[in-house]
Short mmCIF file of C-alpha atoms and ligand atoms in Angstrom, two decimals:
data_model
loop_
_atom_site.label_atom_id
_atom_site.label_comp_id
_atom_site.label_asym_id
_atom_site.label_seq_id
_atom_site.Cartn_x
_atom_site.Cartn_y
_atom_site.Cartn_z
CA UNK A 1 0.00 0.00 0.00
CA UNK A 2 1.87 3.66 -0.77
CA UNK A 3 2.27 5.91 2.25
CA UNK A 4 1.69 9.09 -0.37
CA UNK A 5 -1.18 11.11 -0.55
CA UNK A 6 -2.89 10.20 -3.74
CA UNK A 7 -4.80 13.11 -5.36
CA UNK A 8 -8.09 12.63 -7.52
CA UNK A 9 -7.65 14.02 -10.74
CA UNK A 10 -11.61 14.62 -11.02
CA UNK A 11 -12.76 16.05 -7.40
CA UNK A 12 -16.31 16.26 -7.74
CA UNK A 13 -17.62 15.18 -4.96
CA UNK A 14 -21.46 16.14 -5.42
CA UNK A 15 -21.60 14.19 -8.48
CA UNK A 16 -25.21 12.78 -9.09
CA UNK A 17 -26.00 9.41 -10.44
CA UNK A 18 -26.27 9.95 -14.01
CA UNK A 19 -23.40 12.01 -14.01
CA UNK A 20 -21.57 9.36 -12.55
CA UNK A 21 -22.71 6.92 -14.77
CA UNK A 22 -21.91 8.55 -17.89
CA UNK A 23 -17.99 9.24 -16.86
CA UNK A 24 -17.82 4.90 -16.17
CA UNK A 25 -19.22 4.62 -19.84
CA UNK A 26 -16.50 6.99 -20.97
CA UNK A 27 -13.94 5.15 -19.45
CA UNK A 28 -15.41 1.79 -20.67
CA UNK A 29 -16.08 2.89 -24.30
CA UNK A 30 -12.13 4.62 -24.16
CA UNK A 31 -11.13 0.59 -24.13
CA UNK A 32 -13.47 -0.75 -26.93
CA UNK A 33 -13.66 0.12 -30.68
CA UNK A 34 -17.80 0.84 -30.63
CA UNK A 35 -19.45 3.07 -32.85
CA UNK A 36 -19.62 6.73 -30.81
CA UNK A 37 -23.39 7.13 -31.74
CA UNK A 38 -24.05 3.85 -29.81
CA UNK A 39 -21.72 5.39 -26.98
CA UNK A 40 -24.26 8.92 -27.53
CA UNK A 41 -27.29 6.34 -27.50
CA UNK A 42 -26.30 5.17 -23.94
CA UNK A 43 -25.60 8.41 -22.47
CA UNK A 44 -29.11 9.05 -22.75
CA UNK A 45 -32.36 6.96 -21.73
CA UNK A 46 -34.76 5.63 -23.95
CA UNK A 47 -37.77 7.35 -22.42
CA UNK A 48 -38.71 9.00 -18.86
CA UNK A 49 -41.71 9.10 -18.00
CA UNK A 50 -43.62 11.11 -15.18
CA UNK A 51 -46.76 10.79 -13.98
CA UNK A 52 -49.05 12.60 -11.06
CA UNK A 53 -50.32 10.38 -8.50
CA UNK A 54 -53.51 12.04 -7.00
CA UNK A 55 -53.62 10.02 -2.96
CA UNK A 56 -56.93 10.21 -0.90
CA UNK A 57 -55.08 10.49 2.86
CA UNK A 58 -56.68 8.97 5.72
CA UNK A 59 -58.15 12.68 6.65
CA UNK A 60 -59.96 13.03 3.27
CA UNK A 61 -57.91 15.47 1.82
CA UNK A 62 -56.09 14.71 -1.52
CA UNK A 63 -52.03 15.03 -2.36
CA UNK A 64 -50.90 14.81 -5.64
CA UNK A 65 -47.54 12.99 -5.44
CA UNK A 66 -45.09 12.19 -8.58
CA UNK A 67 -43.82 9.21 -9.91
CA UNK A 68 -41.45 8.99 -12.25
CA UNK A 69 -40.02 5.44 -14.70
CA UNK A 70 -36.68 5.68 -16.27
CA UNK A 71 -36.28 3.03 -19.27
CA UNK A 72 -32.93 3.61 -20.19
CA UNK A 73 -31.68 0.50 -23.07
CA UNK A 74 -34.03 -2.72 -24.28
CA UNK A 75 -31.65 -3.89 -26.86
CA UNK A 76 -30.99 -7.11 -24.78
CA UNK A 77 -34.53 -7.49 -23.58
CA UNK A 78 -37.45 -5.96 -21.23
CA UNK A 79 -36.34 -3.05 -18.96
CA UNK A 80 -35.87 -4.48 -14.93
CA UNK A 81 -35.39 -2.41 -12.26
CA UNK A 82 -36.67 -1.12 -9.08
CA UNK A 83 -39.36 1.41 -7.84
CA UNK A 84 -38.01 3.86 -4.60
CA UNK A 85 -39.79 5.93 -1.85
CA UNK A 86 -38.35 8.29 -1.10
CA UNK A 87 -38.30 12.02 -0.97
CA UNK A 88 -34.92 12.86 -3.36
CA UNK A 89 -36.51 10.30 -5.81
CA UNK A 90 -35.96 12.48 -9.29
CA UNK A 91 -35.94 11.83 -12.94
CA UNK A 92 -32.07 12.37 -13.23
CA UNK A 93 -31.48 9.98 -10.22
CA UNK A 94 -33.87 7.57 -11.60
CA UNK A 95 -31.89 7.46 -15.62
CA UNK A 96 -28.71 6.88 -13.50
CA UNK A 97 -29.77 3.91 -11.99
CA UNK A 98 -31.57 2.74 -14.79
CA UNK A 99 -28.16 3.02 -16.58
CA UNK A 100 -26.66 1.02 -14.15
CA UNK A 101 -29.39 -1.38 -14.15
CA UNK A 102 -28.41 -1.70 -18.21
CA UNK A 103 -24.50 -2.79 -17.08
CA UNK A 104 -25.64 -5.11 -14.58
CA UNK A 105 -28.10 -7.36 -16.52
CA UNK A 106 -25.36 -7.21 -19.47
CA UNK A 107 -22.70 -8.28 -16.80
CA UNK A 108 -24.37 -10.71 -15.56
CA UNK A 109 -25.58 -11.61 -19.09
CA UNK A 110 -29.26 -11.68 -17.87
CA UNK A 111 -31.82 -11.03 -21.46
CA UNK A 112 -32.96 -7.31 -19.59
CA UNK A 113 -31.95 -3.83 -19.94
CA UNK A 114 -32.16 -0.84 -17.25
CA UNK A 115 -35.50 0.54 -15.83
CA UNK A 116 -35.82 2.37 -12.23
CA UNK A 117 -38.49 4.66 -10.70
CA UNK A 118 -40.25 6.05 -7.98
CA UNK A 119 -42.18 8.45 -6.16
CA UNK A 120 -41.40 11.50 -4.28
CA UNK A 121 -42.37 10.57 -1.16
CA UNK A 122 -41.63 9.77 2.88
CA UNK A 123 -42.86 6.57 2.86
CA UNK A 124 -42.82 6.78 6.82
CA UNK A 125 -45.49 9.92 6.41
CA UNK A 126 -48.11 6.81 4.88
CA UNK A 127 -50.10 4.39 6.45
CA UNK A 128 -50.34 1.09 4.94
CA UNK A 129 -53.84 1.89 3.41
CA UNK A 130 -52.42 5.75 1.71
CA UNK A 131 -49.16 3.26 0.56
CA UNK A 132 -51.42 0.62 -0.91
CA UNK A 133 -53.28 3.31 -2.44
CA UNK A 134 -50.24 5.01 -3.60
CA UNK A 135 -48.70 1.76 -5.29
CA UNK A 136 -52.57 0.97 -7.13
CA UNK A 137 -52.45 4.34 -8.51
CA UNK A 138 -48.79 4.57 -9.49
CA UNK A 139 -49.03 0.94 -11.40
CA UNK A 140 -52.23 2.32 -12.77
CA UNK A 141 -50.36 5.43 -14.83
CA UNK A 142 -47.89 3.18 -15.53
CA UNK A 143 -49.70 0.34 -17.21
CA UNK A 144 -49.56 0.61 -20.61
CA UNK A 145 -45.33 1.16 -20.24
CA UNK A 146 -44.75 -1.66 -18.19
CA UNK A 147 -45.31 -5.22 -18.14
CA UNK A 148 -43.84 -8.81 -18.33
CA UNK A 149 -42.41 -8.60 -21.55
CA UNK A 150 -41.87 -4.73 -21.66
CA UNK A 151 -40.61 -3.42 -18.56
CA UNK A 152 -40.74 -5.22 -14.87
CA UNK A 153 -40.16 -3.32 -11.61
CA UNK A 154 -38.61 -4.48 -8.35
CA UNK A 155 -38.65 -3.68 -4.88
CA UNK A 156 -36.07 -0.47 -4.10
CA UNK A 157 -35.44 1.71 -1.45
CA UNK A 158 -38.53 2.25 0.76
CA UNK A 159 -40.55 -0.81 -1.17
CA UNK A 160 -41.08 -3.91 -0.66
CA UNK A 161 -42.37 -7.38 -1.24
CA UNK A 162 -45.76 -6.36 -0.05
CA UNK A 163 -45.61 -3.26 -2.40
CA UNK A 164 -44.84 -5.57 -5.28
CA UNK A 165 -48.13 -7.84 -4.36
CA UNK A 166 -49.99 -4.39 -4.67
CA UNK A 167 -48.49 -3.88 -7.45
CA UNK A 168 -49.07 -6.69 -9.16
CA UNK A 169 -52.45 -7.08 -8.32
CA UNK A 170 -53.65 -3.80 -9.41
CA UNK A 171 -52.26 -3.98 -12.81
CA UNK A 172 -53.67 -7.56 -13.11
CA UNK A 173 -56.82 -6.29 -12.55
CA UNK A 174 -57.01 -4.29 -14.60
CA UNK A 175 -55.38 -6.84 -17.71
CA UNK A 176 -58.35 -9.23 -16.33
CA UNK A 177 -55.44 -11.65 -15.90
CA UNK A 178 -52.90 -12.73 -12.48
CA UNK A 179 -49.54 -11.89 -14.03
CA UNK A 180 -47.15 -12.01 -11.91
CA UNK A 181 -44.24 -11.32 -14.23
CA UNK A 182 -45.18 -7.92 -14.54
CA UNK A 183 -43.09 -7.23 -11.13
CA UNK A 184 -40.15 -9.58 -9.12
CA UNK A 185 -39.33 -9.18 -5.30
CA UNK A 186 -43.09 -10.50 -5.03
CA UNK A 187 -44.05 -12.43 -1.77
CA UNK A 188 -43.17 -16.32 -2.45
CA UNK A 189 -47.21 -16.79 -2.13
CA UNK A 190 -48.09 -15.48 -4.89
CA UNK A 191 -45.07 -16.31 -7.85
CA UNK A 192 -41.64 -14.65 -5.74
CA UNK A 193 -38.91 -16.64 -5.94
CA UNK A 194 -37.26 -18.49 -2.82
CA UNK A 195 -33.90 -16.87 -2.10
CA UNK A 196 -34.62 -13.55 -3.12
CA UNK A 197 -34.44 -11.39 -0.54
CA UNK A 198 -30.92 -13.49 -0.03
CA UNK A 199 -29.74 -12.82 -3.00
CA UNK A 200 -27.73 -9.67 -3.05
CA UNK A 201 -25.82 -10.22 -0.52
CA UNK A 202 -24.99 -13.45 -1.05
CA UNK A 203 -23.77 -12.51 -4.32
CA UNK A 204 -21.34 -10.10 -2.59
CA UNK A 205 -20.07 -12.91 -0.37
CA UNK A 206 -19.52 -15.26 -3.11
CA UNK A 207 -17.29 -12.21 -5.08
CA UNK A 208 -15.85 -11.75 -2.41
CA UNK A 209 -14.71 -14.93 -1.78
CA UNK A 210 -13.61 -15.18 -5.10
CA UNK A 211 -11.70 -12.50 -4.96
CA UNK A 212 -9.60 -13.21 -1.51
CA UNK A 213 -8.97 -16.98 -3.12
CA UNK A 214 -7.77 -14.57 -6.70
CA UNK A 215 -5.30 -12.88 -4.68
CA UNK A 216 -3.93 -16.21 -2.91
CA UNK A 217 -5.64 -15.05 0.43
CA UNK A 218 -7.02 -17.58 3.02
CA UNK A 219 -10.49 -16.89 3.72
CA UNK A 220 -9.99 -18.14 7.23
CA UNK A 221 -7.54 -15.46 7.54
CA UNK A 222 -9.02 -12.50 6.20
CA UNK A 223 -10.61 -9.64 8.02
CA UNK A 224 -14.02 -7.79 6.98
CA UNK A 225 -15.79 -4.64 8.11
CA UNK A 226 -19.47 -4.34 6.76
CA UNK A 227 -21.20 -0.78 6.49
CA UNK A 228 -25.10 -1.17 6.60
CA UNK A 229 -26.22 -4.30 8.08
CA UNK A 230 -29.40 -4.78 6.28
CA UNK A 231 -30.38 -6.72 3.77
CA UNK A 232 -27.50 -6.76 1.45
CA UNK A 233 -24.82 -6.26 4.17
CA UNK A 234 -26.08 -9.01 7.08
CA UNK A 235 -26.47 -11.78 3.97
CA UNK A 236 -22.92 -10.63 2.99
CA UNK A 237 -21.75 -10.90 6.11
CA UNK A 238 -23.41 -13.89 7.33
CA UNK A 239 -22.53 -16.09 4.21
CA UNK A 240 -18.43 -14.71 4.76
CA UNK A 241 -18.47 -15.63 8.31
CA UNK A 242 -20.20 -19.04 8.15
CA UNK A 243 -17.48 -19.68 5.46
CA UNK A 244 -14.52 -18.80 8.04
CA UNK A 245 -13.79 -15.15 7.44
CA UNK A 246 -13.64 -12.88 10.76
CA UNK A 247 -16.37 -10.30 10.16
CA UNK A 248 -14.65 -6.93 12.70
CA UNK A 249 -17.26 -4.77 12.56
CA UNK A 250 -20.93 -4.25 11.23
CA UNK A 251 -23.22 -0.84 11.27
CA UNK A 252 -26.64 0.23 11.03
CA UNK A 253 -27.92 3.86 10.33
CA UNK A 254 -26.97 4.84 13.87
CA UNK A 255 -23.75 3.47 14.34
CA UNK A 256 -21.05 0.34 14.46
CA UNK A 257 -19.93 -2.34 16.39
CA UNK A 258 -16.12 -3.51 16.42
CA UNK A 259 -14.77 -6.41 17.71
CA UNK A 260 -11.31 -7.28 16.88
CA UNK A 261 -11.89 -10.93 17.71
CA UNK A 262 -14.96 -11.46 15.36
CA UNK A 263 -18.35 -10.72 15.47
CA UNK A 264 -21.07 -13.95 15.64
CA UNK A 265 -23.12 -12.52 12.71
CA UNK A 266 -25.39 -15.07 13.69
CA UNK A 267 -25.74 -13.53 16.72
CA UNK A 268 -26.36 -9.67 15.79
CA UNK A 269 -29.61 -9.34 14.51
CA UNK A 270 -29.62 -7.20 11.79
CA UNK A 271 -31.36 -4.11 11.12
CA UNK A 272 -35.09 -5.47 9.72
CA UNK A 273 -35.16 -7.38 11.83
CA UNK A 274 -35.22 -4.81 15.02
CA UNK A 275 -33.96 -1.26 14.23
CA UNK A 276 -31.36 -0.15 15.94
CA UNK A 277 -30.43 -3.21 17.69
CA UNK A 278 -26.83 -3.35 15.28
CA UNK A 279 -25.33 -0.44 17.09
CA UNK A 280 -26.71 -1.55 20.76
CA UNK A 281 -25.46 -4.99 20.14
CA UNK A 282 -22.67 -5.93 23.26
CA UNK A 283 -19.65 -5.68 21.59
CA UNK A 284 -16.22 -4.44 22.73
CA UNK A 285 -16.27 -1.06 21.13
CA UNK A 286 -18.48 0.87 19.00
CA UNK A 287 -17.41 3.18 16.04
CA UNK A 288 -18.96 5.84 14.18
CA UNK A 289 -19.76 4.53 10.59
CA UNK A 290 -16.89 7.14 9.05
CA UNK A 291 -14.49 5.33 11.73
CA UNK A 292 -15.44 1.86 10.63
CA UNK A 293 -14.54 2.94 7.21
CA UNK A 294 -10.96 3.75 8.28
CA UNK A 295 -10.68 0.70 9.91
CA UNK A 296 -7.84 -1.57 9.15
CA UNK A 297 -9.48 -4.87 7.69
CA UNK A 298 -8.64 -6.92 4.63
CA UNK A 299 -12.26 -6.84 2.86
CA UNK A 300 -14.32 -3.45 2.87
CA UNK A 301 -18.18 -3.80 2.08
CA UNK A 302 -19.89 -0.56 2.19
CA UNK A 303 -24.05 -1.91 2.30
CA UNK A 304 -25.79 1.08 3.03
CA UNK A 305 -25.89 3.70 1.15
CA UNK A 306 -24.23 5.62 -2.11
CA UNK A 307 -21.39 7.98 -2.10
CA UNK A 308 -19.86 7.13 1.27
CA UNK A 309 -16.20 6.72 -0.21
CA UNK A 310 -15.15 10.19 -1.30
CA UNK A 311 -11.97 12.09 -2.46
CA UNK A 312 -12.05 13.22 1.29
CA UNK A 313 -11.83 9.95 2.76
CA UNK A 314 -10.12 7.85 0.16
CA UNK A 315 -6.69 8.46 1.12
CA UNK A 316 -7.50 7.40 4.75
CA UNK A 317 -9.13 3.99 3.38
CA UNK A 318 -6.62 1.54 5.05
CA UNK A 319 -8.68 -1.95 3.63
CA UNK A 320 -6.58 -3.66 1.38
CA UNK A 321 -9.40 -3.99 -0.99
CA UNK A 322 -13.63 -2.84 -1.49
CA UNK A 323 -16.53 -5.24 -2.66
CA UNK A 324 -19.59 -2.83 -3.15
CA UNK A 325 -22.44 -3.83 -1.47
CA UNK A 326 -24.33 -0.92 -2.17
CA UNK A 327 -25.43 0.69 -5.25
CA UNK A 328 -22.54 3.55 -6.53
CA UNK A 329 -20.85 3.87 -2.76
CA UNK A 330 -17.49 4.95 -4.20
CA UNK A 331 -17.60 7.98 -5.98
CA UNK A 332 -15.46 8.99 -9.39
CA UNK A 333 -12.60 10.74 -7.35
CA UNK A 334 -12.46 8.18 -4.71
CA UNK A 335 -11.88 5.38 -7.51
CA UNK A 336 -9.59 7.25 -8.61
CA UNK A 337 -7.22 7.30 -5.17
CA UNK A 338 -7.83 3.91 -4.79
CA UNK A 339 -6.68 2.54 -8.10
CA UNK A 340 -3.59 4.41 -7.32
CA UNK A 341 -2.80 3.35 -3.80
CA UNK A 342 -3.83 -0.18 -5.17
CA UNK A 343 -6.79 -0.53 -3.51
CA UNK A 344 -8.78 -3.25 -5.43
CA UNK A 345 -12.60 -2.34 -5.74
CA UNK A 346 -14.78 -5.01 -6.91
CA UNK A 347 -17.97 -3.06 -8.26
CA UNK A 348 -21.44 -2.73 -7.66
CA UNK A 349 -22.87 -4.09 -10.65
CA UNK A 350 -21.01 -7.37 -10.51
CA UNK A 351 -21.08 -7.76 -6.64
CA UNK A 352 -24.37 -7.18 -5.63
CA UNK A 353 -26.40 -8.22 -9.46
CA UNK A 354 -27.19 -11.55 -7.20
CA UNK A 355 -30.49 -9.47 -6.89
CA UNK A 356 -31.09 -9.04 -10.09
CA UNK A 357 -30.11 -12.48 -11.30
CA UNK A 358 -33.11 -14.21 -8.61
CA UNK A 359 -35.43 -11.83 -10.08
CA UNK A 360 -34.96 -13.12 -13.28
CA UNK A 361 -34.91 -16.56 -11.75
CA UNK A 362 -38.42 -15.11 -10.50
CA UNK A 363 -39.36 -13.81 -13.79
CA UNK A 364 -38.56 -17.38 -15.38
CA UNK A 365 -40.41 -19.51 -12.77
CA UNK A 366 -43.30 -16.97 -13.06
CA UNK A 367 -44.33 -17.11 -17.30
CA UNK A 368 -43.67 -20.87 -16.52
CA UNK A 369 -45.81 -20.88 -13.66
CA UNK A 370 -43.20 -23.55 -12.15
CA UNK A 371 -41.05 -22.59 -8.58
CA UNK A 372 -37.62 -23.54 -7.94
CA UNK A 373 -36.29 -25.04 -4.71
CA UNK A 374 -33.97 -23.07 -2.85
CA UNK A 375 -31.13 -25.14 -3.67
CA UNK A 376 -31.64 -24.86 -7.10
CA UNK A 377 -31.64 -21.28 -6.76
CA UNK A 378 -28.87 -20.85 -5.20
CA UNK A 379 -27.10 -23.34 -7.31
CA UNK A 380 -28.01 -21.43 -10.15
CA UNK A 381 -27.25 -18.24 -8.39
CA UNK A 382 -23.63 -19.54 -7.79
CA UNK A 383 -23.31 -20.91 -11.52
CA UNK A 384 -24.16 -17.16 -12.75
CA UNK A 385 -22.02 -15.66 -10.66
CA UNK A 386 -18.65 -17.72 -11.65
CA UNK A 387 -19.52 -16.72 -15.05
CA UNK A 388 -19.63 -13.00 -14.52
CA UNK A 389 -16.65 -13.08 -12.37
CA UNK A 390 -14.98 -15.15 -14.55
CA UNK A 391 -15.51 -12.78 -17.71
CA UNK A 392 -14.58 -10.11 -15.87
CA UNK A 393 -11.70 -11.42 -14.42
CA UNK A 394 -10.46 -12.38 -18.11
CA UNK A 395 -10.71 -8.75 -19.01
CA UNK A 396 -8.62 -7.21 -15.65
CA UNK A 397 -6.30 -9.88 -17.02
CA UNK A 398 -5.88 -9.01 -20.58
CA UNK A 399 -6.11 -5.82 -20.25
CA UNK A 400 -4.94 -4.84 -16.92
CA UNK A 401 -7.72 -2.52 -15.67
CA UNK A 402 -9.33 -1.96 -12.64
CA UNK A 403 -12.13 -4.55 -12.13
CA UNK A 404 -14.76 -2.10 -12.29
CA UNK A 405 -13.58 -0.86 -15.86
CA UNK A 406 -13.19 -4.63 -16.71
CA UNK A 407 -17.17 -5.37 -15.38
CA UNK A 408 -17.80 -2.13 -17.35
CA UNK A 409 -15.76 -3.73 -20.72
CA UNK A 410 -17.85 -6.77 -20.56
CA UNK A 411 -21.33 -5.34 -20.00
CA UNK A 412 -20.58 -2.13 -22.71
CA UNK A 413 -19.26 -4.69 -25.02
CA UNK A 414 -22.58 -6.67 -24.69
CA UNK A 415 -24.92 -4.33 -25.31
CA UNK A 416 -22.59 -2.58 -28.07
CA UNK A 417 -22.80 -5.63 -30.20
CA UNK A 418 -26.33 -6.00 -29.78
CA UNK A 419 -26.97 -2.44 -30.89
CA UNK A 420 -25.00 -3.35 -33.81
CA UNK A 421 -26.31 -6.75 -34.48
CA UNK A 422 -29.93 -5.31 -34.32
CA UNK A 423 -28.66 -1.96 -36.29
CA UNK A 424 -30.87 1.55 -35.89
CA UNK A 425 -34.83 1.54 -36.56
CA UNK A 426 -35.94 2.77 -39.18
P1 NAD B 1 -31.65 -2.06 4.02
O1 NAD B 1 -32.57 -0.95 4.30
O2 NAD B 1 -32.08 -3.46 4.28
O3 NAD B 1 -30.31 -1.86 4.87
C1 NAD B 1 -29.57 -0.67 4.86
C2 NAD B 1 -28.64 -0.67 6.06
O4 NAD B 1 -27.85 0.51 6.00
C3 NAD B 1 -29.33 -0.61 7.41
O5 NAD B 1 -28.57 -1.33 8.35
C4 NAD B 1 -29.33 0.88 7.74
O6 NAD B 1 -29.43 1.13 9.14
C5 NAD B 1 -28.00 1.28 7.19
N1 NAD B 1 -27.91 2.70 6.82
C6 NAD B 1 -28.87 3.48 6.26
N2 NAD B 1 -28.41 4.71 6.06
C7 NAD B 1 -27.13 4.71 6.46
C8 NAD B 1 -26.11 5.69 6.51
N3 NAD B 1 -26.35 6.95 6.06
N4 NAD B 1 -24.90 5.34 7.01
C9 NAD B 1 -24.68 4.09 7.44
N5 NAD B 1 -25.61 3.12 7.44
C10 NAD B 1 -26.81 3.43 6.95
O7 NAD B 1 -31.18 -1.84 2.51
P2 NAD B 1 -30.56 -2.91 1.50
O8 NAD B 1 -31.66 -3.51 0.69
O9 NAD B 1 -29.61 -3.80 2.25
O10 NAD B 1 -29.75 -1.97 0.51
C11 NAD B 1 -28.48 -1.44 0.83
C12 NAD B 1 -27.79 -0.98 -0.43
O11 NAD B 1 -27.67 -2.09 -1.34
C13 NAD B 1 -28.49 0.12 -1.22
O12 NAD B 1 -27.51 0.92 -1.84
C14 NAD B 1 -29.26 -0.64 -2.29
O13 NAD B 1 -29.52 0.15 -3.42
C15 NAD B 1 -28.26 -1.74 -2.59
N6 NAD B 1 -28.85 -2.93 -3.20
C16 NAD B 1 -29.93 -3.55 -2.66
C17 NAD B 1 -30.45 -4.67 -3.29
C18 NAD B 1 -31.64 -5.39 -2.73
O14 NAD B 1 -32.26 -6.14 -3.49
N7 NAD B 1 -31.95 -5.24 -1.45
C19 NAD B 1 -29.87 -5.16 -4.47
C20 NAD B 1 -28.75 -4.52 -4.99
C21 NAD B 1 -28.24 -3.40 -4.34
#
């Protein structure tokens, strides 16, 4: 690791999502001979579209909310991605996740492109019956642009299963049909797929293991620290432990937990499960979640949220290499610093696209009206993954990029030739 100060060439911290989508297609399309209006194309969504949500609140009085649906690239099949709550939901966050939702099906060389969306809203501010209302509504504008074989959301950031079975019921309703391809993340009940909710973060363990056996590491012998320990991050952390590793330290919203010695996972229940009970758990010490950053571990998996690695931090980063839980936690200038102290950063869309690869699992046991065991999910799961890592690995080899250029090479390459192969209409 170098002592120096390593300086970001591009310090712009308050980079949004699209923005910092479009500089990783840059640097992807700088290593591949593709046509620049395909590269043009993909700096720019296919369509947006916005809708007003008129909500009847529990007092009578009506709210109009808005919604929004990014569809950013089809070539490769139906738009997937997932719907968010939340109050900074906007159409320019929504195309940059939908881009990124383009790179991970291509990485993981799933037949989708990139959709996301949302409404402007506190979900906490709803009760279940305004949220209900608010999902009926919302799939109700958006019928006629979504659907099984056209565009198929997810759960996201303030959703979940149960909004999906909303979902999904109101626009079957209204198709006079149960279709319950139309949306993934559903409730096993009624078509969701065993091992979903799993899925993510399982993903990110099995990349990560990967990647400490690429390096000659000994799992047994490597140390982790885990930021966010929800859903992605206490499945990541979980699956590393039970396989040996010595998970340090694990956070929620409110704080961390460190103990030199290893955490029991197991034992820490994680934050769904009762809120605030990571950073009360009895541990030796307890860290802010900027400390647990810092901390001096092998393995690095930011879960929680995006942009927590900066250009301000980066230099102090002392694990010896990053698997992204999260979506886009390490920001342009942080990359930067890393790849130049040496850091290894295994990215987003090939860690955590576990979730994406179930849903298509879900999608697939859905129009055949046919569910999976567990095992074979996760068997399948693990097959998908080896394949992703093991083109992308191929390219950091040939090449000798960083590995989120090389998951970049692979999933631009993808949907370049498709573009090509399928040529401009009309
Ligand atoms: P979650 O709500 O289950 O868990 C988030 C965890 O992060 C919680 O422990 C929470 O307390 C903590 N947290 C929230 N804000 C924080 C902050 N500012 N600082 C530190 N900790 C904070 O969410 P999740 O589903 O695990 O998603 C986590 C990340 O993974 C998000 O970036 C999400 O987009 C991404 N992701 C999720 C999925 C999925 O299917 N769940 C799939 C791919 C990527």
């Amino acid at each position: 690791m170098s002592s120096a100060t390593a300086t970001a060439p591009e310090l712009e911290e308050s980079e949004t999502a699209v923005e910092t989508a479009r500089r990783q297609l840059e640097r992807a399309a700088a290593h591949l001979d593709v046509d620049p209006g395909i590269i043009e194309r993909l700096k720019h969504p296919d369509k947006v579209h916005q809708v007003s949500i008129p909500l009847q609140r529990d007092t009578g009085e009506t709210e109009v909310y808005t919604g929004f649906r990014a569809q950013h690239d089809s070539v490769r099949g139906p738009f997937k991605g997932g719907l968010r709550y939340h109050p900074d939901v906007s159409a320019e966050e929504c195309v940059g996740l939908a881009m990124w939702m383009t790179w991970k099906c291509a990485v993981m060389d799933i037949p989708f492109g990139g959709g996301k969306g949302g409404v402007v809203v506190d979900p906490k501010t709803l009760s279940d019956g305004e949220k209900e209302r608010l999902t009926r509504r919302f799939a109700e504008e958006l019928r006629d642009v979504i659907g099984p074989m056209r565009d198929i959301p997810a759960p996201d950031m303030g959703t979940d299963p149960q909004t999906m079975a909303w979902f999904m019921d109101a626009y079957s309703m209204q198709e006079g049909e149960t279709i319950p391809g139309v949306v993934t993340g559903k409730p096993p009940v009624i078509g969701g797929s065993r091992g979903r909710e799993e899925a993510p973060g399982r993903s990110v363990g099995i990349v990560a293991r990967e990647a400490i056996d690429y390096y000659g590491w000994e799992l047994e012998e490597t140390t982790v620290a885990v930021q966010g320990f929800g859903s992605v991050g206490a499945n990541a952390a979980r699956y590393l432990d039970d396989r040996g590793a010595t998970v340090v330290a694990v956070s929620d919203v409110d704080g961390a937990v460190y103990d030199p010695d290893g955490l029991d996972t197991r034992d820490v229940e994680g934050h769904d499960e009762r809120p605030g009970m990571v950073s009360g758990y009895d541990a030796p010490e307890t860290l802010s979640n900027e400390e647990l950053l810092l901390l001096d571990v092998d393995v690095l998996v930011p879960a929680a949220v995006g942009n927590v690695l900066t250009a301000a931090n980066a230099n102090d980063v002392r694990a010896r290499m990053i698997v992204e839980g999260a979506n886009g936690p390490t920001t342009t200038g942080a990359d930067a610093i890393f790849e130049e102290r040496g850091i290894r950063v295994i990215p987003d869309i090939l860690a955590n696209a576990g979730g994406v690869t179930v849903s298509y699992f879900e999608w697939l046991q859905d129009i055949n009206r046919r569910a999976w065991s567990l095992e074979r999910v996760n068997d399948e799961l693990e097959t998908e993954m080896l394949k992703a890592w093991n083109a992308v690995r191929d390219v950091v080899e040939e090449r000798g990029v960083t590995w989120r250029d090389a998951a970049y090479v692979v999933a631009l390459s993808r949907v370049a030739e498709a573009h090509e192969a399928r040529g401009l209409w009309p």
